[in-house]
Short mmCIF file of C-alpha atoms and ligand atoms in Angstrom, two decimals:
data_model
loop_
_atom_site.label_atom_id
_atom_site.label_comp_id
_atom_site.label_asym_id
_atom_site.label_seq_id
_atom_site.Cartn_x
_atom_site.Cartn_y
_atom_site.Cartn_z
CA UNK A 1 -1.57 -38.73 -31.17
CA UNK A 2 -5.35 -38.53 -31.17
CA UNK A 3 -6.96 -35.59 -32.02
CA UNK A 4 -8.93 -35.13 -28.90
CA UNK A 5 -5.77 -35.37 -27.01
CA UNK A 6 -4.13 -32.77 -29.16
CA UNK A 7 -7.13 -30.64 -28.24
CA UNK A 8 -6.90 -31.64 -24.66
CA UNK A 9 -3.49 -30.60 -24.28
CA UNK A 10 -3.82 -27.20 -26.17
CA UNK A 11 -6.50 -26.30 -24.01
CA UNK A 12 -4.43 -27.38 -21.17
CA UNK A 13 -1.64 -24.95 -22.78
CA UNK A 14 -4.14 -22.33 -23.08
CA UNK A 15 -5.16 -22.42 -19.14
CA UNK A 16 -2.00 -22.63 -18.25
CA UNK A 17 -0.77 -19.54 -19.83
CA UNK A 18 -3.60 -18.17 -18.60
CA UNK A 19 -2.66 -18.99 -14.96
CA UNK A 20 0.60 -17.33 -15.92
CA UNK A 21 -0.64 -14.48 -17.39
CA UNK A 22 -2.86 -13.59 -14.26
CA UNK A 23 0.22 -14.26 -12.06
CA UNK A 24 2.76 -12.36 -14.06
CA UNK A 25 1.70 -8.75 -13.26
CA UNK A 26 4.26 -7.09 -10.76
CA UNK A 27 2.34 -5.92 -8.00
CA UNK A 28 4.55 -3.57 -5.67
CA UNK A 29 4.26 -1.53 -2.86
CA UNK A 30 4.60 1.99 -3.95
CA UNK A 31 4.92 4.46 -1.36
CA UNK A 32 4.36 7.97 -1.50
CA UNK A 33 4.14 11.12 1.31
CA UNK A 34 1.77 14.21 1.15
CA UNK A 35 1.68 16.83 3.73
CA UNK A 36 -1.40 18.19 3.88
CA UNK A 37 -3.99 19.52 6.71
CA UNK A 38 -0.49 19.88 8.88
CA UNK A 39 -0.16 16.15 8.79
CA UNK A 40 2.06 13.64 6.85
CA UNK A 41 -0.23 11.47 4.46
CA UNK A 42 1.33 8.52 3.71
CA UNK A 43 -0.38 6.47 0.80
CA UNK A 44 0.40 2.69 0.30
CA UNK A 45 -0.58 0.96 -2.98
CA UNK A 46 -0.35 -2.49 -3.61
CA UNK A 47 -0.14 -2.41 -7.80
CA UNK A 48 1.57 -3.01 -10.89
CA UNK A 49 1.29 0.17 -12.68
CA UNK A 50 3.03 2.80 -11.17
CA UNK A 51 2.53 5.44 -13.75
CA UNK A 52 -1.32 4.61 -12.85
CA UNK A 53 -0.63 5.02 -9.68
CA UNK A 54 0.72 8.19 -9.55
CA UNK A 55 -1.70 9.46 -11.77
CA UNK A 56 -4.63 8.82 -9.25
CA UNK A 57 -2.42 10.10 -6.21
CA UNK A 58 -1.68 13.36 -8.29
CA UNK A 59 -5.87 13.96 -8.31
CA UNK A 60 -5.57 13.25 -4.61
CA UNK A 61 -3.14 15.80 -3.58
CA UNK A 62 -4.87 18.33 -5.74
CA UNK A 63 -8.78 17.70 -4.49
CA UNK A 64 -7.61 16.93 -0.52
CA UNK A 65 -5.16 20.40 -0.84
CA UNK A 66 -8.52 22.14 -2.36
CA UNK A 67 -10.77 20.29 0.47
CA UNK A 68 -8.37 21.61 2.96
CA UNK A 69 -8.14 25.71 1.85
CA UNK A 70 -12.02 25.21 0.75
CA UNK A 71 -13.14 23.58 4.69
CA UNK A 72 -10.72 25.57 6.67
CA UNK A 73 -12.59 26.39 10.14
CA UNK A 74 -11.60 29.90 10.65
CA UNK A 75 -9.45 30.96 7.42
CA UNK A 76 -11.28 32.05 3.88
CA UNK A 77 -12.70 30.04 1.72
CA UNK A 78 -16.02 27.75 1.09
CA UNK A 79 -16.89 27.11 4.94
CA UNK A 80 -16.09 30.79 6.05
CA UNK A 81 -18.58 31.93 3.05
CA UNK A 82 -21.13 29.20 4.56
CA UNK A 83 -20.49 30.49 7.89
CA UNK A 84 -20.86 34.24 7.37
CA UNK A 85 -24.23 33.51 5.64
CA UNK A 86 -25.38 31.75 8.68
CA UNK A 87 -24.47 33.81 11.25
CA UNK A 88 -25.62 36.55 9.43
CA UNK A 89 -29.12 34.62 8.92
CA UNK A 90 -28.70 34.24 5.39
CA UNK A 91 -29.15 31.76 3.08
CA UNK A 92 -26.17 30.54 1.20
CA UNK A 93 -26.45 27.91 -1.81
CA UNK A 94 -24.50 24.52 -1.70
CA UNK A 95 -23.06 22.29 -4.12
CA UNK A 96 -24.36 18.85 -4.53
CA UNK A 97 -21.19 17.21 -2.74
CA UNK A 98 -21.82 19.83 0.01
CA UNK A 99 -24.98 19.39 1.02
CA UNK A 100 -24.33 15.30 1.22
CA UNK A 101 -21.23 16.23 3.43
CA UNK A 102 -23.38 18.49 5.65
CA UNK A 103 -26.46 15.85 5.70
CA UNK A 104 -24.01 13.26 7.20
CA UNK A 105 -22.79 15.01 9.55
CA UNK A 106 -26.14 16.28 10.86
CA UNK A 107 -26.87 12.58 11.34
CA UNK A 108 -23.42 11.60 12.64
CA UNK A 109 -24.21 14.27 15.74
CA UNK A 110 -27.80 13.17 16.15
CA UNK A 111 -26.07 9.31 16.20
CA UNK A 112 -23.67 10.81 18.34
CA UNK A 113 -26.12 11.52 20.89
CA UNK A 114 -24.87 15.64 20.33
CA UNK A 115 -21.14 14.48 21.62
CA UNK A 116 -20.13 15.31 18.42
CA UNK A 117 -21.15 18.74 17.40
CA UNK A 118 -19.42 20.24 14.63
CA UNK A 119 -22.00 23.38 15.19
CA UNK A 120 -19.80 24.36 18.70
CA UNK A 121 -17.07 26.10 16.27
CA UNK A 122 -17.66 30.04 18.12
CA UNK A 123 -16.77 27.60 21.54
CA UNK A 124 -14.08 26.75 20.08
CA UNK A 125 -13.06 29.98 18.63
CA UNK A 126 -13.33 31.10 22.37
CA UNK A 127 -10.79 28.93 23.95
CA UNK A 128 -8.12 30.24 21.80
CA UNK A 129 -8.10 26.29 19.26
CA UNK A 130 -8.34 28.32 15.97
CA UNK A 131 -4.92 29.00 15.44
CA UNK A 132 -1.97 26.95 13.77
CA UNK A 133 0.73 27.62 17.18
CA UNK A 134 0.59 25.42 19.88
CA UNK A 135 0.54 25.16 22.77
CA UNK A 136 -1.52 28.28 23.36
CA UNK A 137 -0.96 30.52 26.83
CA UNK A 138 -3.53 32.87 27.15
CA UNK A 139 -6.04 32.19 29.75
CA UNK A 140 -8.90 30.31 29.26
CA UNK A 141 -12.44 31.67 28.26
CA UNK A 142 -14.58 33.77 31.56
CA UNK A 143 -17.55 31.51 32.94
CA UNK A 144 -19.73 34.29 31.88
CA UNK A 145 -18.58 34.12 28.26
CA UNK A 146 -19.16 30.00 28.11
CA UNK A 147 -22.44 30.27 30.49
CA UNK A 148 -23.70 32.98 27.64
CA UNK A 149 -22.39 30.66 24.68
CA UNK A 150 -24.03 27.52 26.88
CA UNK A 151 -27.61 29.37 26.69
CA UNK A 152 -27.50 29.93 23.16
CA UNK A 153 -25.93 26.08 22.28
CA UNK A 154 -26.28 25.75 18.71
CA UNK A 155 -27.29 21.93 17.29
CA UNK A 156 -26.88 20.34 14.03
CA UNK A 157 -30.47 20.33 13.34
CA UNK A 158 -30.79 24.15 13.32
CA UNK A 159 -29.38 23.95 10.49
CA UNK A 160 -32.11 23.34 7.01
CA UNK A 161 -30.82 22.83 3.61
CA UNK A 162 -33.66 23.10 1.18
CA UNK A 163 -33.13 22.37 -2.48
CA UNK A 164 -29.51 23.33 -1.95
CA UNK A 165 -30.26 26.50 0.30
CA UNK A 166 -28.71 26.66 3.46
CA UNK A 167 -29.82 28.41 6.64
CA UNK A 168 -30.59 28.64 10.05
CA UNK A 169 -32.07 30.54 12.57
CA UNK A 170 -29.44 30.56 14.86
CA UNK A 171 -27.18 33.32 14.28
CA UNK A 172 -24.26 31.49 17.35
CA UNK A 173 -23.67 28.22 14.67
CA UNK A 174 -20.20 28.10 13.81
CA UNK A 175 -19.58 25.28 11.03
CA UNK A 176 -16.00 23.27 12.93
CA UNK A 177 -15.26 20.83 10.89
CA UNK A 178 -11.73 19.36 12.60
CA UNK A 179 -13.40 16.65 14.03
CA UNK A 180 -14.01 14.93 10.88
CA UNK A 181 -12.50 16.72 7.95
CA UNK A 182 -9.69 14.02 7.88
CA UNK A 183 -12.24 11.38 7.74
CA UNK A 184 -13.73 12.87 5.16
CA UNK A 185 -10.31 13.47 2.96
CA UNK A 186 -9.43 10.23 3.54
CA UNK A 187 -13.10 8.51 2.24
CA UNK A 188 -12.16 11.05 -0.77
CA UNK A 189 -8.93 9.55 -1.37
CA UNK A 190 -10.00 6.22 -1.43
CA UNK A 191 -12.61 6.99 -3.42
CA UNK A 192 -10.16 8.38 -6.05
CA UNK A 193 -7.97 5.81 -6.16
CA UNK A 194 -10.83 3.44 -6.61
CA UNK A 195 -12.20 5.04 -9.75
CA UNK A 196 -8.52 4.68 -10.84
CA UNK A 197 -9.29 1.04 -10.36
CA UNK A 198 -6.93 0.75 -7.12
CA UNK A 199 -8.33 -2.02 -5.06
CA UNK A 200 -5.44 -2.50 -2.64
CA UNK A 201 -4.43 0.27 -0.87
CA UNK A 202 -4.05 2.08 2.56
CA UNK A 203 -4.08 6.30 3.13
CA UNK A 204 -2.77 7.35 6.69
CA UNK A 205 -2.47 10.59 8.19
CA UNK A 206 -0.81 10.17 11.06
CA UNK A 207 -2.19 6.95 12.46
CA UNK A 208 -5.66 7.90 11.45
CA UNK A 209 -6.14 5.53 8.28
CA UNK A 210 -8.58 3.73 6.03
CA UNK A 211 -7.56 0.46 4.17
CA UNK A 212 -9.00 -1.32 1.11
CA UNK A 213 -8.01 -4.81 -0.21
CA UNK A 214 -4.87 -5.93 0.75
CA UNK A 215 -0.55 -6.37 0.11
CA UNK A 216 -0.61 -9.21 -1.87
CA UNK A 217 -2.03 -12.26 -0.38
CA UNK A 218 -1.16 -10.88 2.95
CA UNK A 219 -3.54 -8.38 5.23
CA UNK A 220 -2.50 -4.90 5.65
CA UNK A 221 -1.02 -4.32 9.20
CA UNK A 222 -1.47 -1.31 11.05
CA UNK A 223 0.25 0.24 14.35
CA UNK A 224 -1.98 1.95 16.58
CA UNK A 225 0.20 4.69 18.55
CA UNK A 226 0.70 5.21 22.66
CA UNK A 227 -1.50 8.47 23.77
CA UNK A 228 1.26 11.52 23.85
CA UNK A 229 4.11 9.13 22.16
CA UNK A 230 5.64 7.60 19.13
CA UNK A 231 5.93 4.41 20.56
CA UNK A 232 3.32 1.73 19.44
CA UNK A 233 -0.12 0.62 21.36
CA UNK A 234 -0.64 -2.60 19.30
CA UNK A 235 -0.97 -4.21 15.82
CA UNK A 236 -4.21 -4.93 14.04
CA UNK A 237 -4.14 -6.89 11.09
CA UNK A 238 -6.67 -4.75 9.12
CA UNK A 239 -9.34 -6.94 6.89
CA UNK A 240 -10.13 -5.31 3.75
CA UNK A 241 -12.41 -1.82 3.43
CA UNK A 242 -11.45 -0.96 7.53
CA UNK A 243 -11.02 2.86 8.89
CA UNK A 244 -9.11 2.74 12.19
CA UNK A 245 -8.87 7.03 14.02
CA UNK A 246 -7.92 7.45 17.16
CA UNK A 247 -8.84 10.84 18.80
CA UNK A 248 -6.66 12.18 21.48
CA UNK A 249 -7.09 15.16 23.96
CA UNK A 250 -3.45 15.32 24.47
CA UNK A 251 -1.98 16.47 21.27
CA UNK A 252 -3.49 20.18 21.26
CA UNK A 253 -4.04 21.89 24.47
CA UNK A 254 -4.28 25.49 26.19
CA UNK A 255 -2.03 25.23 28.76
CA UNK A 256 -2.70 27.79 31.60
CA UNK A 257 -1.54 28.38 35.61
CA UNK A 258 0.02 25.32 34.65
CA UNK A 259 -3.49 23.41 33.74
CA UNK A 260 -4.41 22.23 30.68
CA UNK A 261 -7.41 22.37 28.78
CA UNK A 262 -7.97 20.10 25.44
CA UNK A 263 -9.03 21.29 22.29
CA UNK A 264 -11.63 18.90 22.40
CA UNK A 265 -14.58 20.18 24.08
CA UNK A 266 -17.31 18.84 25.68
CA UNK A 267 -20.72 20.74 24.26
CA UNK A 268 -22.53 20.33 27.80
CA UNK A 269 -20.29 22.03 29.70
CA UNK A 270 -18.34 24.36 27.47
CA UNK A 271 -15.15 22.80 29.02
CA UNK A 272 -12.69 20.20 27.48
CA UNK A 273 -12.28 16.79 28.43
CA UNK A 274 -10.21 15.46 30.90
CA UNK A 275 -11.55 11.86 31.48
CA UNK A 276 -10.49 10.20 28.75
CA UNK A 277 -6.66 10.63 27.01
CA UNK A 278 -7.42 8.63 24.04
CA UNK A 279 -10.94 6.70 21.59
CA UNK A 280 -10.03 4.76 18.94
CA UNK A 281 -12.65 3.05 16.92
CA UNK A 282 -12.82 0.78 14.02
CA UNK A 283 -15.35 0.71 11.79
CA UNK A 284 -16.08 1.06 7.88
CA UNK A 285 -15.43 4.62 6.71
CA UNK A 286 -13.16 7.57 7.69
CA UNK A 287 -16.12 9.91 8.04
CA UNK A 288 -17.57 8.11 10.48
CA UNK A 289 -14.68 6.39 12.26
CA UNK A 290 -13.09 10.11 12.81
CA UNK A 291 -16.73 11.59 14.30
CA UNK A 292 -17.37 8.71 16.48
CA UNK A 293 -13.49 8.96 18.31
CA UNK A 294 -14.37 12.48 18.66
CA UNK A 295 -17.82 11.86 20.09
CA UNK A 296 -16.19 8.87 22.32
CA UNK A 297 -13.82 11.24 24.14
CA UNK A 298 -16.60 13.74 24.94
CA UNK A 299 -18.71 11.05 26.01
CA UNK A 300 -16.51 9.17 28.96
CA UNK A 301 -16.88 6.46 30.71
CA UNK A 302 -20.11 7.69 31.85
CA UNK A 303 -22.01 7.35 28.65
CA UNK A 304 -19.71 5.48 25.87
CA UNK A 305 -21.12 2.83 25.22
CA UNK A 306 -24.56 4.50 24.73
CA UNK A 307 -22.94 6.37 22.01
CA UNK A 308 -21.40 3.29 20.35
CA UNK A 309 -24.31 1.74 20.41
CA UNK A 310 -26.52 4.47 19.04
CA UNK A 311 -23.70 4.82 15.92
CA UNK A 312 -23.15 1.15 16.02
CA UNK A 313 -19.99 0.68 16.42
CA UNK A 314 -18.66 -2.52 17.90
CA UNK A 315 -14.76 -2.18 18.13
CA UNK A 316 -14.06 0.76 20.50
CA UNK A 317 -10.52 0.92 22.74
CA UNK A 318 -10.24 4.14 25.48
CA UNK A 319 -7.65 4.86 27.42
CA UNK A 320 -8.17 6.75 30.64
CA UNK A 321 -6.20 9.67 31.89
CA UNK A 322 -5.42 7.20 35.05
CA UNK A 323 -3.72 4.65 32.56
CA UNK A 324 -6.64 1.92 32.58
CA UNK A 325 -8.34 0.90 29.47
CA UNK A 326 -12.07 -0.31 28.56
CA UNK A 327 -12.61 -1.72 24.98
CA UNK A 328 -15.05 -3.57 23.35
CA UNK A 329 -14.14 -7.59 22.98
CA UNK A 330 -13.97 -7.86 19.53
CA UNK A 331 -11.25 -4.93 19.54
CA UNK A 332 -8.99 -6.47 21.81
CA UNK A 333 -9.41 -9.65 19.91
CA UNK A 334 -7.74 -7.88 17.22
CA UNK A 335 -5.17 -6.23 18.89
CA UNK A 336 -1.48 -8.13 18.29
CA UNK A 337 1.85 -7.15 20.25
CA UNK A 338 -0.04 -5.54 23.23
CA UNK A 339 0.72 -5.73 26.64
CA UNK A 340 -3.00 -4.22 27.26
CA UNK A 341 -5.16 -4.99 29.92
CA UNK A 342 -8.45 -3.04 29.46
CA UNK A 343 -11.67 -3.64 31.21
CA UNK A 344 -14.16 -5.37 28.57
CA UNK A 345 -17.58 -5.02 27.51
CA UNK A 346 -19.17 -6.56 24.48
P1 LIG B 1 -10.36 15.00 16.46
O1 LIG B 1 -8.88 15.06 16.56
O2 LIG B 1 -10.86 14.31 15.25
O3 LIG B 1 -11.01 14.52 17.71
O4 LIG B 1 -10.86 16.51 16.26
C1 LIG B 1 -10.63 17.53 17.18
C2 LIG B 1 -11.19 18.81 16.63
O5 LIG B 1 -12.62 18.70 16.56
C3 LIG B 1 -10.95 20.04 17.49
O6 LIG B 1 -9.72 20.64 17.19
C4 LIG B 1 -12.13 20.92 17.11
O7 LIG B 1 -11.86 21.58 15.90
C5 LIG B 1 -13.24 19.92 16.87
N1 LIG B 1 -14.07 19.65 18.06
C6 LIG B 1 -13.81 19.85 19.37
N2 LIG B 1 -14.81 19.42 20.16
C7 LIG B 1 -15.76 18.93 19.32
C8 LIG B 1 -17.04 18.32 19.51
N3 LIG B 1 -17.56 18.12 20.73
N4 LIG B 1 -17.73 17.96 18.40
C9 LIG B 1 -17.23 18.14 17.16
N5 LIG B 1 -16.02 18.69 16.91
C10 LIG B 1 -15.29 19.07 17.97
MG1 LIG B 2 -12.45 13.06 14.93
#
């Protein structure tokens, strides 16, 4: 045999082994639960090192369990202390990672058109929604006590953070954070998991999720839940870094004189919504995805698409409190296994 060809077919050898080597690595789908923030968090990996693996979910459980004592809306910890300060009109001094979680969110509400207000949490307080037992009996707030609230409407952009310092001059902001703590956990955990060098992966807490990469050399696929049941909306084959939250008013409720009133609440009227059951939004990171369905709700039919236009969001599905549905095209494109019929817009 001719040298040459010798070398030929060593190198051929060589690629091939190579082709092998790449191939042989045992990627699995390893499955674990959490239950944090009162949810079930349900992590998916797509990987071949499981000790890896559950090395990187072990720093999740212990920064999202922190986020979640640290961020509570009306128990102690971080957000109380930031709270107290600014209600007392005191400054209070934030950590790096703070003030970048506060800054987004300042702009998320001003994107939000003020829908989203994470400022309204003495509102909220007021209807009886900080508290872990539902559904909650006593009646609702007087007008008199929401009209007086309404005059003194706090905003995100009373609030000034200056070289870590934060303040305000409005003693009625209340720091809420439910509308997008999850969001935020969620960026955190994929965030984690990506220093850990986890490219494939999903984290969902109960239907509210954010995906990276993919199972193999298939997409991940995602259900998207019925408002008030278990049973499934439709499939969306999810496309690499995606965050799909839906925010429903139907979940947590006052229920009074046999009325309900949802614990999401609209910040121009004091009241919560009744217009819309159910926003779910696409888009590419929990933070914002879990804002924007919040904001979406509180928005209505009336002014929706102003709002997803203002955050730019172009996949948006609602589902009306009559049973009809409006949704952006490129969301229903998406959506597999539905028997939906929504109104579209683009
Ligand atoms: P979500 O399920 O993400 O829509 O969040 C609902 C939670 O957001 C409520 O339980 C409140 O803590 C908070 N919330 C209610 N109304 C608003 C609002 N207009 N803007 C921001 N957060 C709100
Ligand atoms: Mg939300």
């Amino acid at each position: 045999m001719k040298i040459e060809n010798v070398f030929k077919i060593s190198v051929l050898v060589l690629f091939f082994n190579l082709i092998v080597a790449c191939n042989s690595n045992q990627d699995k789908l390893i499955k674990k639960q959490y239950f944090i923030f009162g949810t079930i968090i349900d992590v998916l990996v797509w990987h071949d090192d499981e000790h890896l693996v559950n090395q990187a979910l072990t720093e999740v459980e212990t920064e999202l369990n922190g986020m979640h004592s640290q961020w509570h809306a009306w128990k102690d910890g971080r957000l109380h202390e930031i709270n107290h300060a600014l209600r007392a009109g005191e400054s209070f001094e934030l950590t790096d990672e703070e003030v970048q979680f506060i800054q987004t969110t300042q702009l998320l509400s001003k994107q939000s058109l003020g829908n989203f207000n994470p400022a309204i949490g003495e509102l909220i307080h007021l209807w009886g929604f900080h508290t872990d037992d539902y559904p909650i009996t006593e009646p609702p707030p007087s007008e008199s006590e929401i009209n007086d609230f309404l005059a003194h409407m706090p905003n995100m952009e009373e609030i000034v953070i200056n070289n870590n310092q934060i303040s305000s001059k409005n003693p009625r902001i209340w720091l809420d954070y439910g509308g997008v703590a999850k969001g935020y956990a969620i960026d955190k955990a994929i965030n984690i998991l990506k220093k850990h060098g986890i490219e494939n992966a999903i984290v969902n807490a109960g239907g509210d999720l954010r995906s990276i990469g993919s199972k193999g050399d298939k997409n991940w696929k995602v259900a998207i839940r019925k408002p008030n049941s278990e049973d499934v909306l439709a499939v969306i084959s999810v496309q690499g870094d995606e965050s799909i939250f839906t925010s429903g008013n139907y979940e947590r409720y006052k229920e009074f004189n046999g009325k309900r009133y949802a614990h999401i609440i609209d910040p121009k009227t004091g009241y919560g919504v009744e217009e819309i059951v159910s926003a779910t939004v696409v888009t590419d990171n929990g933070t914002k995805a879990d804002a924007a369905a919040t904001a979406l709700i509180v928005a209505g039919t009336k002014s929706w698409q102003k709002v997803a236009q203002s955050m730019n969001l172009d996949q948006v599905l609602m589902i009306k409190s009559d049973g009809m549905c409006v949704a952006t095209v490129k969301i229903m494109q998406r959506l597999k296994q539905s028997d939906l019929q929504c109104e579209t817009v683009n």
